[in-house]
Each structure stands twice: as structure tokens, then as C-alpha cells.
XYZ file of C-alpha atoms in Angstrom:
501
model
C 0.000 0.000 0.000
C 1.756 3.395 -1.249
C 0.488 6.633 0.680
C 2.299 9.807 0.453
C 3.896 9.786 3.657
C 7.228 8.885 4.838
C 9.231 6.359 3.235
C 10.045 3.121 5.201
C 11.861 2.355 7.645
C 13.166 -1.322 7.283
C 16.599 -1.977 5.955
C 17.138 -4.694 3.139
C 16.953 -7.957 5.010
C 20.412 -10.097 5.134
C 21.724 -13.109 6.022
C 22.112 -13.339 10.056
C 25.681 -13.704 10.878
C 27.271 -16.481 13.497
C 26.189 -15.321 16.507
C 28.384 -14.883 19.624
C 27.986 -17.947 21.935
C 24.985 -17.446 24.593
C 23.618 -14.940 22.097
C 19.926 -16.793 21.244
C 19.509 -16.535 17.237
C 15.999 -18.474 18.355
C 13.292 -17.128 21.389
C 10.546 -19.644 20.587
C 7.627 -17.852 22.984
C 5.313 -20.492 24.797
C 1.929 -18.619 25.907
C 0.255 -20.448 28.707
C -2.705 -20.235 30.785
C -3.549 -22.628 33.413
C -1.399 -25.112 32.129
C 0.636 -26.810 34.983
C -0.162 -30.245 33.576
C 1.339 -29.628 30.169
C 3.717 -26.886 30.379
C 6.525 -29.392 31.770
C 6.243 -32.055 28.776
C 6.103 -29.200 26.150
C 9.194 -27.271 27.169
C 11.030 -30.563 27.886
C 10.295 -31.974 24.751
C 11.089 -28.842 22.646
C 13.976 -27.933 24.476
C 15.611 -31.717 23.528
C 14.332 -30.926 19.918
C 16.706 -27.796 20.087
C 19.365 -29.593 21.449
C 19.315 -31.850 18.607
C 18.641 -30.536 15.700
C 18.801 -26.902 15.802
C 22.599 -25.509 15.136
C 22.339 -21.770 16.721
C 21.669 -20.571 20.017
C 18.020 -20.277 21.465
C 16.178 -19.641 24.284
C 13.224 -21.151 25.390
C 10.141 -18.580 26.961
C 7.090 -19.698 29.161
C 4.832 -16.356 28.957
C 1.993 -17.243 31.599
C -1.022 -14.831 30.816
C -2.209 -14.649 34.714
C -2.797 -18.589 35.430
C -4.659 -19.192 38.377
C -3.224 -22.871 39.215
C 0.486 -23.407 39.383
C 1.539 -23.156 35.907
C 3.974 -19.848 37.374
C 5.529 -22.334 40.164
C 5.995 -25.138 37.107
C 7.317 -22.354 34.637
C 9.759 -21.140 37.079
C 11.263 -24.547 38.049
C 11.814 -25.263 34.577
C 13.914 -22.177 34.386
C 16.056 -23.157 37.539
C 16.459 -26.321 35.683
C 17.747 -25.191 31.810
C 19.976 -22.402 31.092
C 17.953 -21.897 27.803
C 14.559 -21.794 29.739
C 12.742 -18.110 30.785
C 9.888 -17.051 32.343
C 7.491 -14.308 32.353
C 4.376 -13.812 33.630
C 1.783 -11.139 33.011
C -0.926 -10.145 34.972
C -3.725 -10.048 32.258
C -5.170 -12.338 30.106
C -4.682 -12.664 26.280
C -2.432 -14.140 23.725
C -1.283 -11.560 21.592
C -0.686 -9.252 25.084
C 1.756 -12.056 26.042
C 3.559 -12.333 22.515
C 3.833 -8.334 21.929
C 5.576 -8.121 25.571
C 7.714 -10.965 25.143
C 8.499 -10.228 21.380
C 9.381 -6.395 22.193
C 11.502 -7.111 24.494
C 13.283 -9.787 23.480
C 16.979 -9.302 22.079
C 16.681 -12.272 19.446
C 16.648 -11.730 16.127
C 14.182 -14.370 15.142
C 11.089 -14.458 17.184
C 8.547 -17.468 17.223
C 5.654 -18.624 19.069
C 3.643 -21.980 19.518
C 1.114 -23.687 21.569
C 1.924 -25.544 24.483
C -0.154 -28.475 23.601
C 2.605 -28.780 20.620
C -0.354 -29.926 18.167
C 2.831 -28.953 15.354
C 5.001 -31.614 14.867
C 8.235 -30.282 15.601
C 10.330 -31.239 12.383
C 8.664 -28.075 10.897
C 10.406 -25.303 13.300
C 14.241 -25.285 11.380
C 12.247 -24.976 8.064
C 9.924 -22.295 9.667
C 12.258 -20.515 10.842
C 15.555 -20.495 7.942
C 13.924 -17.937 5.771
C 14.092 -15.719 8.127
C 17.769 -16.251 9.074
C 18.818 -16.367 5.400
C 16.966 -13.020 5.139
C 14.805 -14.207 2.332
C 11.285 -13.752 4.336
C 10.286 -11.135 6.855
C 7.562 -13.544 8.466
C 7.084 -17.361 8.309
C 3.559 -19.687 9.348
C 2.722 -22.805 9.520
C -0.473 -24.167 7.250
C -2.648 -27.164 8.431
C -4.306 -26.164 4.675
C -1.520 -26.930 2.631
C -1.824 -29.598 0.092
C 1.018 -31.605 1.683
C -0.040 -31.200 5.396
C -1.247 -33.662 6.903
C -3.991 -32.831 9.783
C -6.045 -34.931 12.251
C -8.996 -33.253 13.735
C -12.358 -33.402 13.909
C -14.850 -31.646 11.225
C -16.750 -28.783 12.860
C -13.266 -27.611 13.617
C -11.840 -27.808 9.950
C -15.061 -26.366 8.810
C -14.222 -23.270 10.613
C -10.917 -23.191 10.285
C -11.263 -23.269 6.354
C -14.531 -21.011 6.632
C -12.829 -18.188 8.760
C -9.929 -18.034 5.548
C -12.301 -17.908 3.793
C -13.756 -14.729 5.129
C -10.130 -13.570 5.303
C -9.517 -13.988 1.520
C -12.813 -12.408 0.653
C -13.174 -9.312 3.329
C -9.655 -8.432 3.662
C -7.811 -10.136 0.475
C -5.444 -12.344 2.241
C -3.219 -14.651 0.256
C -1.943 -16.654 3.390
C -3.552 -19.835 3.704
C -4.152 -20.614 7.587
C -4.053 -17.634 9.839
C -5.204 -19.499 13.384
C -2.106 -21.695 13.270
C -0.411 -21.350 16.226
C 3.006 -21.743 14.661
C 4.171 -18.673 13.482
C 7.812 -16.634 13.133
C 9.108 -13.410 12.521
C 12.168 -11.082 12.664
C 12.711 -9.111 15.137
C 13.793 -6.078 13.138
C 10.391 -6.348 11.501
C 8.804 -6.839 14.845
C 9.621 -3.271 16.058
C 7.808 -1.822 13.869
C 5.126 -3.830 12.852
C 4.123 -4.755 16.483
C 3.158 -1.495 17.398
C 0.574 -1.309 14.154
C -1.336 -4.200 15.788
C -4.376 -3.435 17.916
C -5.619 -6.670 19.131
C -4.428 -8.351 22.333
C -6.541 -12.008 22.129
C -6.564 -14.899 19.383
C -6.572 -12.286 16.077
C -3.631 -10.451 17.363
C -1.919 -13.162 14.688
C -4.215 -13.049 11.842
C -3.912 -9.099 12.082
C -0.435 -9.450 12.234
C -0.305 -11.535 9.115
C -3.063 -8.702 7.126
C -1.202 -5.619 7.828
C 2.313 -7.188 6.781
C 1.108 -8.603 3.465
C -0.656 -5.453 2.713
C 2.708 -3.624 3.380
C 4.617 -5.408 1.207
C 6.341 -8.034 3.181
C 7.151 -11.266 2.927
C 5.463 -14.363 4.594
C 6.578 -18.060 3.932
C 4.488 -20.995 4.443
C 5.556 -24.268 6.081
C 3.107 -27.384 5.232
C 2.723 -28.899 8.626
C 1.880 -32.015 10.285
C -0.854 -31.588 13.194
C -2.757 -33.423 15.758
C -5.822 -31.514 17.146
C -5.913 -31.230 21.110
C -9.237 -32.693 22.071
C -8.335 -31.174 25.495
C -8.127 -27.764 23.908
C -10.122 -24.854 26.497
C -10.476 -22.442 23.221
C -14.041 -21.188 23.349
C -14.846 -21.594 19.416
C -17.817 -18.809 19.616
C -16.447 -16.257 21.012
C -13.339 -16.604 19.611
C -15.251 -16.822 16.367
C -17.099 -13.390 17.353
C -14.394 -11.478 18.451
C -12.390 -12.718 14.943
C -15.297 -11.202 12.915
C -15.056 -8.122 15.040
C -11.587 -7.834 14.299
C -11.726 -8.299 10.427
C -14.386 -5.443 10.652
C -12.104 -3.263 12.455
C -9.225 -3.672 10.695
C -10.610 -3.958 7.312
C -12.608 -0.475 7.885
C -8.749 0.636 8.779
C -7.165 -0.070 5.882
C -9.890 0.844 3.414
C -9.864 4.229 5.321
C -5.850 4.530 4.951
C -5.453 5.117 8.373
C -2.532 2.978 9.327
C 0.971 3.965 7.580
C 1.869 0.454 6.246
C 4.580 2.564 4.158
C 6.791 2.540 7.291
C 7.412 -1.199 6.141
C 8.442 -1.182 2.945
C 11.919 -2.508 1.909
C 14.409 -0.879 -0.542
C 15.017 -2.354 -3.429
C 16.849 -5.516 -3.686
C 18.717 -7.353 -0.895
C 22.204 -7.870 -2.776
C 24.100 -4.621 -1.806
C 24.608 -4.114 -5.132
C 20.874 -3.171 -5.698
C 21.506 -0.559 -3.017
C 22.782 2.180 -5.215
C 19.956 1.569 -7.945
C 17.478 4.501 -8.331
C 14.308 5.256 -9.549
C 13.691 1.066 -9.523
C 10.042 1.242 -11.267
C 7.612 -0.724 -8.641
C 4.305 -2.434 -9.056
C 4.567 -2.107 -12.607
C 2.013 -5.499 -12.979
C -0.198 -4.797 -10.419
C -0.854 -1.122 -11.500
C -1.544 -2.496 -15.289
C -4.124 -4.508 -14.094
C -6.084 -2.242 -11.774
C -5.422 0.230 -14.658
C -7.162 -1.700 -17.329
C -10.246 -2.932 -14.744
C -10.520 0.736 -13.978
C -10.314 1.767 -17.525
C -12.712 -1.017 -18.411
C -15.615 0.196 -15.990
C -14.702 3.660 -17.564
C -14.848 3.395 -20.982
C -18.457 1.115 -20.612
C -19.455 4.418 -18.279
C -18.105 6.980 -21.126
C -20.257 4.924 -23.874
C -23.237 5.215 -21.609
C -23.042 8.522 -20.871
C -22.304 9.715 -24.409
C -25.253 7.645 -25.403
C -27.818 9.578 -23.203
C -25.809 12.894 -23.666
C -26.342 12.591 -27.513
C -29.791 12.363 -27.568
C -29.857 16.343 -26.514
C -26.690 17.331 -28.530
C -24.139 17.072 -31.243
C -21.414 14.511 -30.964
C -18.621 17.123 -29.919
C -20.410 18.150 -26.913
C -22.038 14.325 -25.831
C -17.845 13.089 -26.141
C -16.992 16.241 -24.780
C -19.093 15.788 -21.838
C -19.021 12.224 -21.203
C -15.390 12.325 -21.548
C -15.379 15.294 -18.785
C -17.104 13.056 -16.347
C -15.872 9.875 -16.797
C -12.459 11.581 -16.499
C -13.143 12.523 -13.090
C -14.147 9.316 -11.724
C -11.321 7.522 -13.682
C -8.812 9.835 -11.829
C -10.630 9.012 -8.305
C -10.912 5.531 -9.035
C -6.725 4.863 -10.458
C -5.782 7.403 -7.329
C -6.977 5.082 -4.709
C -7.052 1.275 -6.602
C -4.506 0.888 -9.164
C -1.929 3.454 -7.556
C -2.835 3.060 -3.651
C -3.106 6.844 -2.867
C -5.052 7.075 0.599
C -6.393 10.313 2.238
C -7.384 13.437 0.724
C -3.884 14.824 0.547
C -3.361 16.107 -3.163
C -6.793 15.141 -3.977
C -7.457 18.650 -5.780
C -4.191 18.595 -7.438
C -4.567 15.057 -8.805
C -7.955 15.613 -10.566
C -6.209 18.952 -11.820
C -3.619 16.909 -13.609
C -6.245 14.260 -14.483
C -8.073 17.345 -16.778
C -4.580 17.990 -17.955
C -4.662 14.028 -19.555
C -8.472 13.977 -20.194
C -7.355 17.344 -22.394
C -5.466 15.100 -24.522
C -8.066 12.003 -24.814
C -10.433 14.886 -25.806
C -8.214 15.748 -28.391
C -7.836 12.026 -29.736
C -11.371 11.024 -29.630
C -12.943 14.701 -31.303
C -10.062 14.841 -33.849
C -11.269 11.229 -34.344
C -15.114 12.014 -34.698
C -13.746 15.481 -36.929
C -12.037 13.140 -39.325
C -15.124 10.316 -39.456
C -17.220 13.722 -39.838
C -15.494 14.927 -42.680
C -15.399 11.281 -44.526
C -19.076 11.227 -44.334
C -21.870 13.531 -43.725
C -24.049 11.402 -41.448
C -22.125 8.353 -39.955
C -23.882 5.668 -38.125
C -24.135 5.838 -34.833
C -22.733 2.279 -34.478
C -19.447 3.668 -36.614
C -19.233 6.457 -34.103
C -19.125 4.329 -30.996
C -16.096 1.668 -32.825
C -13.992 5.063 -33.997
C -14.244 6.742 -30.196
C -13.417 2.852 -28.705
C -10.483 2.650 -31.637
C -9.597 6.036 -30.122
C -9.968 5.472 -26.401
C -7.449 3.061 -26.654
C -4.820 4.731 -27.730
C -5.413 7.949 -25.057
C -5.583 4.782 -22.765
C -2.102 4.137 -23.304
C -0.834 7.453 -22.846
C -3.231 8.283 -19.858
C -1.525 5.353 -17.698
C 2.146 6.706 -18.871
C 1.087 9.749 -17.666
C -0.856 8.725 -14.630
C 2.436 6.672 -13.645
C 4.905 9.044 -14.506
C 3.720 12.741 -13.674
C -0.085 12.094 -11.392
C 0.913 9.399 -9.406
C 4.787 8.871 -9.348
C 6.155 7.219 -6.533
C 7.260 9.995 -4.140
C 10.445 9.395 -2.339
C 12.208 12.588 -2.603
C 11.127 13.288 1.305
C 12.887 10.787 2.332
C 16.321 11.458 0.820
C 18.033 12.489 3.638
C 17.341 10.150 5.949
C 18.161 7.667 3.934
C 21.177 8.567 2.881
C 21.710 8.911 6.706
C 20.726 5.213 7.340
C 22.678 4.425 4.350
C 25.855 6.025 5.563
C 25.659 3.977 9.304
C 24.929 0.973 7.248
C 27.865 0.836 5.704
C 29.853 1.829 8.784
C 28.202 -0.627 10.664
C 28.033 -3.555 8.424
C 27.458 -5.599 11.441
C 25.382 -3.443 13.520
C 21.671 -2.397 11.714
C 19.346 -0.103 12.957
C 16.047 -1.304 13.690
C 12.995 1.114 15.393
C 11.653 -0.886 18.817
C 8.847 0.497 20.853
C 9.566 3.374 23.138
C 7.056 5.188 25.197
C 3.300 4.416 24.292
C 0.577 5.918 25.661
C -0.498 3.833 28.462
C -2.044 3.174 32.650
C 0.655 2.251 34.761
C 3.389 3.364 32.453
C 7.748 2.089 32.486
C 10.950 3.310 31.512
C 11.426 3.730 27.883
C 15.040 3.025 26.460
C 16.911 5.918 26.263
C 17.008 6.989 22.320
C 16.003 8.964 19.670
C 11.810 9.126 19.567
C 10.201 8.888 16.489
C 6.340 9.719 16.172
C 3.534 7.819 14.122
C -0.341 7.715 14.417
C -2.432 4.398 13.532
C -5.946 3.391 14.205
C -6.440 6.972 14.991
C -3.680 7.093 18.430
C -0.288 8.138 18.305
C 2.726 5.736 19.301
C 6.196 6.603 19.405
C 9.004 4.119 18.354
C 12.577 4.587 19.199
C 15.488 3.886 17.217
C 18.414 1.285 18.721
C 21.565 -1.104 17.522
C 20.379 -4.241 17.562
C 21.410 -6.376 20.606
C 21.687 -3.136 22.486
C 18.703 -4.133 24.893
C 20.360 -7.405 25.975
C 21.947 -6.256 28.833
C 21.530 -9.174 31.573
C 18.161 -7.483 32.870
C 16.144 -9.075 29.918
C 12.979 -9.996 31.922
C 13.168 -6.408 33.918
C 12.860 -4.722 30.789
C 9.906 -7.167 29.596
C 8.033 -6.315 32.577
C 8.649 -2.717 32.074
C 6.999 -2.854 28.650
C 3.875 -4.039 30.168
C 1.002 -2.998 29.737
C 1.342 -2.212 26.085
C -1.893 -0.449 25.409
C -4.097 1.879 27.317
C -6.406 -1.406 26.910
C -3.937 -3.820 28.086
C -5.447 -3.625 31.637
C -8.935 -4.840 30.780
C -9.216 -7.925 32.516
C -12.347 -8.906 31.137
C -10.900 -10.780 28.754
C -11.863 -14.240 28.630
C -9.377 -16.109 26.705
């Protein structure tokens, strides 16, 4: 999604390098509540998986959303017991609370999560999560919907499992295949400022995760997995289901509004530093000649009709001339917000003043057209009429999207020439060291100590956060779990305890 405001702020992804030893590549995030019977045999089990099979640090963290029984006495034994083994526990209730607090503050560079009932077979964490160390993906889920999963569960739960994607695909356009999977991954540079974008604390926290990062631009791999439903499983299905359909409302009224600045995400051009230097890279090129031609489809059937009824009270010249004037303006509205992604009312007036500019010269195709059939014949047919302005439409056509492209709706990135030359310049210097924005001070009850750096400002779902700008590794400074309870609550909501799951 292109706006007109700031460019982004992610660097070009890259290969992770060796990390130092007792530096965790891997913080697989366990989020429990009242789980004392099965916390144990999860974390034991994964932790030998790790051991085994996985060839870079990790860490291994119990995140126990206010349990009542002694999952926190269980979670913390576990930790006395395995170096690799945390534990943190929060005092409210929800899912995505637990993995935004964990995930924020976390000094890992590749973040994960998964249910304690390990319903995932295991075998599919190293390819979950190698994307995203080779720097080839930004985010990484496991499907149960995959053609070469294999899944064992009952039906009323894979008829709504494939029913909610459903909904997905058609309400909010999501490509992704199986959002509820509770086997997901992401970097942690990407983390810091996506994270903050995300509204909901329960069950979608996930599947709005997964929305507002395809919409931006990144990249999400899919894992076929091998699962084994949890009869056991306390999920309440309806109003997990209702709150799910209340968060696809919210957030797809959000993004049709333009309200959340997705262009903070975008990457530069090309990861091979090589691409780095390349300007002016065009973008979207496919996508924008299909919206183009749908739009100018819809158009040129609304031109014919409107020339049609306009030339039953005129001359030709002033039905095209008219029609054309009309049809020009909605064309311009419609390519402004679908085929070129331009959201808010910012440059609105000058964009339809520039739109005239190119209907100018369609009206000068299509009436020298209708001046030359004119002046071959004294009374054409109104049938030849309509194929010489289509004949004619189609070659302004071409020259209206060059010009939309290239003068209306270029992709602005002037404003952000400094600053990336800036970020450019400490790249290179740092090779080893990127800068990645984490969450600073946000509005919130209760408040805690923000890192000490640089603020930077940005407004989503109508409230403003600030981020704040840090070396990587910087936050890992022994106190890891005193700086995740300082980041919670995250959200003025956060302390809402009437949240039931």
C-alpha cells in the first residue's frame, strides 16, 4: 500500500551472521494459561528438539497470561532447571498481550511462538524458521491447509478453520492460507515496527499481524505442517469466532480508510548490496496495469453510456466532450486510490487537476477522431461512431496510464532522501550493527521506563505511538525480563481484565 507519507523504515533484510555464543539466534515464545499439567512435557520436549537438531543458540520462553493454578511455580522450576529456559508472567489475560511483551523485548533476532499443547510436529520449526535467518522472508507460518499437510482433527473444527480463511480472503484479500495456526515466526527487526501497528491483544492479534504485513509489502513463507488436534483444547470456538469477525471489521474499515501507515514497512530495493545504489527502480509495474485496465474497463463502458444519453440532446462534440469530462473525473478518483494506492485526501485537488490535464489530450484524440469520421461522411452511423471513439480510447488509454504513472501518481520518495542517505551512511559503517525502530514510550495506565534513544512519532488506528530507534542487541543487557516487565502494559487497553481467553 503506497500513501504519500514517509518512506520506510526497514533496511534490506540479510543473512544473520554467526552469533556470539549465549547470544539466542531463536526465542521460541510459549503462551500459557492454566497449564501446569502440560507446560513441563512441552518445554522438555522442545527444548531436547533444540538440542538436537537446531545448530544456533536459542532460548526457550514460558509467557503465563495470569494462570490461576500453578503453571507460574511449574514455569519457574523449569527455568532453575535449563539455562535456555525463561519465564514471564503477566498479569492479564490474552495471547497476543503475552507475545507483543515478550516479542518487544526480546533481544533475538528471530522471534517465534507456539502452543503448548505442541499440536505442530516439531520437524517443521528449522524450516519455519531459515527464511528468516537467510533473510529471504520477513515472516514465516505454519499451514494445516496446505496440500502436503497432513492434519487430524475433527470436522466442525476444519469447517471453521477453512470457513474463517475464507472470510479472510474475501473481506480483507489475504493470500496466506491458515491464519489461526499457532506456529508462526518473525524477525525481530520487523517486529519493532510492525508490532506497534497491531491493535488486538486475544486470538486475532496473529491473523492481524499476518493482514497488515502482506498489505505492506512483506514477505510471509508458508511451512506445510503435520498436526494433531488437542481434544483437550479450552479455546471457546464462539467467542473466539465473534471477536475474529469483530476484528476483520475493524481492521478492514482501517485499511480501506488509509489510516494505518503500512509505508513505514516497505523494503528498498533488492537485498544484494549491489541493488543498493539503484534509483528510480520502477515498482508495481504489474499490479498497477491490471487495476489500470479494470478501472479503464468500468470507464470506458461508463463513457459509452453517458455519451449515449448525452447525444440524444446534442451534437457529438459536446455528448464526447461531456461524457469524456465526467468519466475523467471518476477515472482519476478511481486509479488514485485502486490501481496506484493513494489514501487520504492529501493532493486530492491537485490530482484531478492533472487528471483534466490528460483527459485534455483524450479529448483531443477522440474529437479529432469524430472530426475526421465527420469529414469522410456527412451522417455516420451511430454504431461507426461508438467503434472510432473505442479505436480512439485506446490509444489515449495508453498514454493516460504513462502519464498517470509518470507525472499524477509517481512514486514519491524525494522526502525521504536524507534520511536515507543517513541510514545508508551507518549501514555501511556498521556492516554488522543495523538499525532497527523498537517500541519506546506508548501511551499507556501504569506506564515504564522507555530506552533511552532517539523518539520517532507515528499515528495508527487513529492514536499516536512513538518508536525509538536502537543497535540491535543493544537491549540485551543481563536485565532481559526487567525490561519485559517494564513494557507491560502495552496499550491503554492492556489492563482490561475482562478478557476471557
Amino acid at each position: 500500500m503506497r500513501t504519500d507519507s514517509s518512506p520506510g523504515t526497514l533496511p534490506a533484510r540479510e543473512h544473520l551472521p554467526a552469533a556470539a555464543a549465549g547470544t539466542p539466534v531463536l526465542d521460541v515464545v510459549i503462551p500459557v494459561y492454566n497449564e501446569e499439567k502440560d507446560l513441563e512435557p512441552c518445554v522438555l520436549r522442545l527444548h531436547d528438539h533444540l538440542k538436537r537438531t537446531f545448530p544456533y543458540p536459542f532460548r526457550i520462553t514460558v509467557a503465563d497470561n495470569a494462570s490461576t493454578d500453578t503453571t507460574p511455580q511449574v514455569a519457574a522450576r523449569l527455568e532453575a532447571q535449563h539455562a535456555e529456559v525463561r519465564s514471564f508472567r503477566l498479569e492479564q489475560k490474552g495471547r497476543g498481550r503475552a507475545l507483543r511483551t515478550v516479542w518487544s523485548a526480546s533481544d533475538a533476532p528471530i522471534l517465534a511462538y507456539m502452543d503448548v499443547d505442541l499440536s505442530t510436529d516439531l520437524n517443521a520449526l528449522l524450516p519455519l524458521v531459515a527464511p528468516l535467518i537467510s533473510g529471504h522472508s520477513d515472516l514465516a507460518i505454519g499451514s494445516r491447509l496446505a496440500r502436503s499437510s497432513r492434519v487430524v482433527r475433527g470436522p466442525k473444527r476444519e469447517f471453521i478453520s477453512r470457513a474463517y480463511n475464507l472470510i479472510l480472503r474475501g473481506s480483507l484479500q489475504a493470500r496466506f492460507s491458515d491464519a489461526q495456526c499457532g506456529f508462526k515466526a518473525i524477525r525481530r527487526d520487523v517486529a519493532q515496527v510492525l508490532l506497534p501497528l497491531v491493535e488486538d491483544t486475544g486470538w486475532f492479534f496473529d491473523t492481524e499481524m499476518l493482514v497488515l504485513a502482506e498489505r505492506a509489502g512483506l514477505r510471509i513463507h508458508e511451512v506445510p505442517v503435520d498436526w494433531v488436534d488437542d481434544p483437550a483444547s479450552t479455546v471457546h470456538i464462539v467467542k473466539t469466532a465473534t471477536d475474529d469477525l469483530k476484528g476483520v471489521w475493524r481492521v478492514g474499515k482501517a485499511l480501506a480508510s488509509g489510516s494505518l501507515p503500512l509505508d513505514r514497512l516497505t523494503r528498498p530495493f533488492g537485498d544484494d548490496p549491489r541493488d543498493r545504489d539503484i534509483q528510480d527502480v520502477p515498482k508495481g509495474l504489474a499490479r498497477q496495469l491490471v487495476g489500470f485496465c479494470v478501472v479503464g474497463g468500468l470507464s470506458t463502458l461508463f463513457y459509452l453510456l453517458l455519451y449515449s444519453v448525452f447525444r440524444q440532446f446534442g451534437g457529438s462534440q459536446i455528448a464526447n466532450a461531456l461524457a469524456l469530462l465526467v468519466s475523467a473525473v471518476a477515472n482519476t478518483a478511481a486509479n488514485r486510490r485502486l490501481t496506484f494506492g493513494v489514501r487520504g485526501r492529501g493532493g486530492a485537488v491537485r490530482h484531478q487537476a492533472q487528471g483534466l490535464v490528460v483527459f485534455g489530450i483524450g479529448l483531443a484524440l477522440t474529437s479529432g477522431s469524430l472530426a475526421a469520421l465527420n469529414a469522410a461522411t456527412s451522417e455516420p452511423a451511430h454504431s461507426t461512431e461508438l467503434a472510432v471513439l473505442i479505436a480512439a480510447n485506446l490509444a489515449a488509454t495508453v498514454l493516460r496510464f504513462l502519464l498517470f504513472r509518470a507525472w499524477v501518481f509517481p512514486d514519491r520518495r524525494e522526502s525521504g532522501t536524507e534520511s536515507s542517505t543517513a541510514a545508508d551512511a551507518h549501514h555501511l559503517s556498521h556492516p554488522s550493527s543495523p538499525t532497527y525502530p523498537t517500541l519506546g514510550a506508548v501511551p499507556q495506565q501504569g506506564g515504564y521506563a522507555p530506552l533511552p534513544q532517539r523518539p520517532v512519532t507515528h499515528t495508527a488506528y487513529g492514536t499516536t505511538y512513538d518508536t525509538t530507534e536502537f543497535r540491535a542487541g543493544e537491549a540485551a543487557d543481563g536485565s532481559w525480563r526487567d525490561a519485559t516487565m517494564r513494557l507491560q502494559p502495552m496499550r491503554p487497553h492492556d489492563t482490561d481484565t475482562g478478557d476471557s481467553r
